[in-house]
Amino acid sequence: MSAEQKQGGTELAPRYDAKLVEDEYYQYWMDGGFYRAPIVEGKQPYTIVIPPPNVTGTLHLGHALNNTMIDILIRWKRMQGHPTLYLPGTDHAGLATQIRVEEDLRKSGGPTRHELGREAFVAKVWDWKERYHATITSQLRKLGVSVDWSREAFTMDERLSRAVRAFFVQLYKKGLIYQGTRITHWCPKDQTALSDIEVEYEERQGHIWHFRYPLADGSGSIVIATTRPETMLGDTAVAVNPEDERYKHLVGKMLRHPATGREIPIIADEYVDPAFGTGCVKITPFHDPNDFEIGLRHGLEMPQVIGPKGEMTEAAGKYAGLDRYECRRRIVADAEAEGWLVKVEEHQHAVGCCARCGTVIEPLISRQWYVKMKPLAEPAIRAVESGQIKIVPERFTKVYLHWMENIQDWCISRQIWWGHRIPVWYCDDCGHLTVSETDPTRCEKCGSANIRQDEDALDTWFSSALWPFSTLGWPDDTADLRYFFPTDVLVTGYDILFFWVARMIFSSLELTGKIPFHTVVLHGLVRDAQGRKMSKSLGNGVDPIDVIDQYGTDALRFMLVTGSSPGNDIRFHTERVENARNFANKLWNASRFVLMNLADWQPAAEGAALQYDVADRWIRHRFNEAARAVNELLGEYQYGEAARTIYDFIWSEFCDWYIELVKPRLYNPADPTRAAAQETLARVLEGTLRLLHPFMPYITEAIWQKLPLRSPQVETAPEIARAAGRDALPPSISVTAYPTPVEGWADAEANERMALIIDTIRALRSIRAEFRLGEHTRIDAVVMATSHQALAILNEGRAFIENLGKTGQLTIQPVAEAKPKNAAAAVVTGAEIYVPLAGLIDLPKEIERLTKELTTTGDELAKLEKKLSNEGFLTKAKPEVVEKTREEAAALAEKRQALENRLAMLRSMQG
C-alpha cells in the first residue's frame, strides 16, 4: 500500500497478524520516503554506517542483532529531530567470497578457477554477488531497518574502488606501503598470504617429539624437541642460549642431522629460553618467523622444504612430494626404526588456522605488500587515550590499546582474483614500478608500453577501512562528506575490533584528519541455548528469516535486545522469542480495547478541566519516569535495560494495572471521571507507542495509524520530504517526536498513593494464590492502616481494592491490637492485610496437603544438595549445568521455608 493510499480508521483486527502488518508497512515507509537523509544546514546530523555484510551468503542472527541495535539508535535520533542517515551497503569479502564460489563450482562439477581463467572466474563471482546482494537487501528490509537505500554502497563500486586506489597511492608515496620478502602466514588450501588477525588459534591435542642429534665428531649428542618434525628437514642450525652452562662448550661445533645427514652448526642466540624443553632449539629459517630472524642474524642458509600447497619440496630429499602430515608420520617412523627418537609426549597447544577455511596455516617466506603500521597507529592510539573516541564497554579500551601498541606491519596483498587489484605496474624493460590511481599505458620512467599489473588483490579490510568516508564520497569533497562525516556511532561485534574498527580509525585520521566516529559500541555474539557458537559443523545455526516467518520481525528484534548488554554474548532461546511475540499480542489486544472505548471520545480542549483520579495521575507519572529512563539508557547504549523498562511499563503498569483500574469508569457512561480516563488512555497509549517504536517499529506503526490522537511530526519532516522528492510526508509514527517527560504529568504524590493501593491488591492476590482460593471466590479482608495518611489513601482506593482484589466484605481501619483470628496475613509498607480463612479452606486437609508437599520438596532438595556436594559433578559437569542445579536448589530451599511458615500458621489456627 502506498503512502498516498494509506487510510486511517479506528478499529484493529481481532488478532495481530505480524506478517500482514510487516509486509504492508515497510513498503509504506519506502513509498513515503521517510528514511531519505536530508542535509539541513545549521542542524546537527546523526550518522551511522552499516557494518557491511559480506556477499558470501545470507544474513545470520548476529547481523540481525547488529542492525536492530543500529536501527534503534537511528529511529530514536530521527524522532528527536536530527537529520538522520543510516547508510546501507555490502562488502565484497575478497577471499571469503572467492572460496564460496570455488566451492560452488566444485559441487556443481564445473571448471576450476584456473581452468576458467581470471576474467571468466571474476564474472562468475559478480553473478554470485548479484544473487546474494539481492538476498541480503531483502533480509534487511524484512528486518525493518530504516536505511537510506538511495545511498547504498558496495566496496567494489566504481567510486569506492577509486577511493581504494587513492588510499594505496597516498600511503605508497609517503613510504608507508612497501614490498618486502619475509615470513608470512600462508594458507595451503586457499593459496594466499594472510595477515596476523586472519589466523585463528585453536587448542588442539598434539605431541612433542624428542630427537637425538649426534655431534659430527662422534663425541656425543644433544636432544631437541619439536611439535613439527616435518620442518626439521629444513634445519640449518641448532641454537642454545649463550649463558646456558650446559652447552657453552658445544657452541661452534657441528652436528650431523639425523634425517638428512647434513652437518649443521650449534650457535648461541639470546632468543633461546634455557628453561624451555631441553634448552636446544632447532633453527628452520624458512618455516618459522623467529627462526627467520635468527637465520638473518647468523647468516644461515634458508632452504624451503614445505611448498605453498603443503607438500614437501625437492629440498626435503627422500620425503619430497609427500603431504606435510604424511611426511611427519614417515620421519617419526624412521626415527623410531633408526634409534634417534628419544621419546614422545602428549602436548596441548594452540594451532594457527585460516579464519576463512580452517586449514592449518604454514609460515612461509614470500614477497608481499605491507603497510608500515607504527606511524599510523600512534595517532589512532592518541584518539582513544584522549577520549576523542569512546569504546563501549570501556573494558575493550585496554584491549584496543594493547593491540595497537604492539601492532605489526600489515600484509595487504592476497593471491586471489576477486577484489581490488593492487594498483602497481611493473615495467619489463627498466624494472620500474608505476603506482597510479588510474590505469597507465606506459612506464612513467622509461615510457615503455611493456608493463603489466601486479597479479595480487588487496586484503578486503583495506577497502573496508575506508567505509565511513568512502561511502560519503571521499576522496572528492562532496556535500554528503562535508555534512554527514564524521559519523557518530559505530555499532559492531567485539570480534572485529582489530579487523575493522582499528583500521577505520587510523585510516580516517591519516586520510581526512578526522576521527571516523566518536563512539564504538561493541556487542557480543549470538550463541545457541547451550552457549555454543553457531556454526555449520554443529548444525545449530538459526536463520533469522525463519524466526521472522514464525514469530514476526518485532518479536525477533525485541528478543535480541532484551537481556543484552554491551560487549556480552547473548543466548538464543525460542522461549524468549515466544515471550516477545506474547508481548506484541498483549500490546495489540490492549490497544484494541482502548480504541473500542474511545469511539465516543473527543480530545480535551486546551485548559479543559477534567476530573482525573489518582490512577490517571499515577499512570501519567509512570509514563514520565519510563520516558526519562529510556532516553537516559539509550544515551548510554543500554539497549537491554531500555527495552526492559518499556516492557515493564506496558505489560505491568499500563495493561495489567491501569487498564484494569479504569474499566469500571469506562463501562459507566454516567461516571464524571470517564472523560478523564479516556483522555489518559489515549494520550498515554500514543506516547507509549512512540516510546516503543524504535524497538518494535511495525506493530507500533500499525496501531498508531488507527489512533484518533497523533503527535505532530518532527521539525525536520519538511526537509525529509524534500530529500525524498515530496511536498510533504504522509503520517507515520517514525517521524513523530520521541517522548520525553510531559510537563505537568509528574506527580510523586499520586505515585506514592497508588503504590500502597497496588501493594495491598497484590498482597490479597498472593494470599489467594497461596491458599489456592479460586479466582472468582470473593474473600473478606481486613486492611489496617499504620498511619492516618495511609488510612486516607486506602479509603480513596477502596473501589480499586474491592474490584481487583475481588473482596467481599472489605474493612479498612486504623491498625489495632486485636487482629483477626484464623486469618492469613501479609504486611506492606503502610498497612497490614488479613484474610479470615474460616469457611474458605478445609484446615485438616490443607495441613495434610502442605505436609506432603513439604516432604516432596525436602526430598528433591536433598538430592540436589547431594549432587552439589559431589566433587566429581562440580568438576566434570558443564558450568551452566552446575549453575542451573544451584539455582534449582536455592528455589527449593526458598519453597521449603515458605511451606514451613505456612504450616506453622495453619497449625496455630488449628490449636
PDB file of N, CA, C and O in Angstrom, residues 782-786 791 794-795 811-816 818:
ATOM      1  N   VAL A 782      -9.544  -7.621  55.973  1.00  0.00           N
ATOM      2  CA  VAL A 782      -9.384  -6.507  56.907  1.00  0.00           C
ATOM      3  C   VAL A 782      -8.033  -5.864  56.598  1.00  0.00           C
ATOM      4  O   VAL A 782      -6.993  -6.536  56.649  1.00  0.00           O
ATOM      5  N   VAL A 783      -8.070  -4.575  56.264  1.00  0.00           N
ATOM      6  CA  VAL A 783      -6.840  -3.846  55.955  1.00  0.00           C
ATOM      7  C   VAL A 783      -6.659  -2.790  57.033  1.00  0.00           C
ATOM      8  O   VAL A 783      -7.493  -1.901  57.201  1.00  0.00           O
ATOM      9  N   MET A 784      -5.560  -2.918  57.782  1.00  0.00           N
ATOM     10  CA  MET A 784      -5.276  -1.995  58.880  1.00  0.00           C
ATOM     11  C   MET A 784      -4.180  -1.024  58.459  1.00  0.00           C
ATOM     12  O   MET A 784      -3.062  -1.437  58.143  1.00  0.00           O
ATOM     13  N   ALA A 785      -4.520   0.258  58.432  1.00  0.00           N
ATOM     14  CA  ALA A 785      -3.568   1.289  58.046  1.00  0.00           C
ATOM     15  C   ALA A 785      -2.676   1.639  59.223  1.00  0.00           C
ATOM     16  O   ALA A 785      -3.152   1.758  60.360  1.00  0.00           O
ATOM     17  N   THR A 786      -1.398   1.845  58.937  1.00  0.00           N
ATOM     18  CA  THR A 786      -0.452   2.139  60.018  1.00  0.00           C
ATOM     19  C   THR A 786      -0.294   3.640  60.267  1.00  0.00           C
ATOM     20  O   THR A 786       0.476   4.039  61.137  1.00  0.00           O
ATOM     21  N   LEU A 791      -4.441   5.520  55.894  1.00  0.00           N
ATOM     22  CA  LEU A 791      -5.879   5.250  56.012  1.00  0.00           C
ATOM     23  C   LEU A 791      -6.653   6.025  54.942  1.00  0.00           C
ATOM     24  O   LEU A 791      -7.563   5.479  54.284  1.00  0.00           O
ATOM     25  N   LEU A 794      -6.023   4.409  51.478  1.00  0.00           N
ATOM     26  CA  LEU A 794      -6.727   3.133  51.318  1.00  0.00           C
ATOM     27  C   LEU A 794      -8.224   3.352  51.119  1.00  0.00           C
ATOM     28  O   LEU A 794      -8.859   2.659  50.318  1.00  0.00           O
ATOM     29  N   ASN A 795      -8.782   4.297  51.820  1.00  0.00           N
ATOM     30  CA  ASN A 795     -10.213   4.611  51.632  1.00  0.00           C
ATOM     31  C   ASN A 795     -10.452   5.201  50.247  1.00  0.00           C
ATOM     32  O   ASN A 795     -11.453   4.898  49.596  1.00  0.00           O
ATOM     33  N   THR A 811     -12.940  -4.337  55.108  1.00  0.00           N
ATOM     34  CA  THR A 811     -12.860  -3.429  56.254  1.00  0.00           C
ATOM     35  C   THR A 811     -11.539  -2.702  56.205  1.00  0.00           C
ATOM     36  O   THR A 811     -10.469  -3.331  56.167  1.00  0.00           O
ATOM     37  N   ILE A 812     -11.595  -1.374  56.176  1.00  0.00           N
ATOM     38  CA  ILE A 812     -10.384  -0.549  56.203  1.00  0.00           C
ATOM     39  C   ILE A 812     -10.423   0.251  57.490  1.00  0.00           C
ATOM     40  O   ILE A 812     -11.387   0.991  57.762  1.00  0.00           O
ATOM     41  N   GLN A 813      -9.405   0.104  58.317  1.00  0.00           N
ATOM     42  CA  GLN A 813      -9.411   0.725  59.641  1.00  0.00           C
ATOM     43  C   GLN A 813      -7.981   1.005  60.076  1.00  0.00           C
ATOM     44  O   GLN A 813      -7.028   0.491  59.496  1.00  0.00           O
ATOM     45  N   PRO A 814      -7.853   1.820  61.133  1.00  0.00           N
ATOM     46  CA  PRO A 814      -6.513   2.024  61.688  1.00  0.00           C
ATOM     47  C   PRO A 814      -6.009   0.712  62.283  1.00  0.00           C
ATOM     48  O   PRO A 814      -6.789  -0.173  62.637  1.00  0.00           O
ATOM     49  N   VAL A 815      -4.692   0.569  62.395  1.00  0.00           N
ATOM     50  CA  VAL A 815      -4.125  -0.631  62.976  1.00  0.00           C
ATOM     51  C   VAL A 815      -4.587  -0.767  64.419  1.00  0.00           C
ATOM     52  O   VAL A 815      -4.703   0.221  65.141  1.00  0.00           O
ATOM     53  N   ALA A 816      -4.903  -1.985  64.823  1.00  0.00           N
ATOM     54  CA  ALA A 816      -5.415  -2.237  66.166  1.00  0.00           C
ATOM     55  C   ALA A 816      -4.650  -3.393  66.784  1.00  0.00           C
ATOM     56  O   ALA A 816      -4.049  -4.221  66.094  1.00  0.00           O
ATOM     57  N   ALA A 818      -5.976  -5.876  68.474  1.00  0.00           N
ATOM     58  CA  ALA A 818      -6.713  -7.121  68.209  1.00  0.00           C
ATOM     59  C   ALA A 818      -6.685  -7.415  66.719  1.00  0.00           C
ATOM     60  O   ALA A 818      -7.151  -6.618  65.907  1.00  0.00           O
TER      61      ALA A 818
END
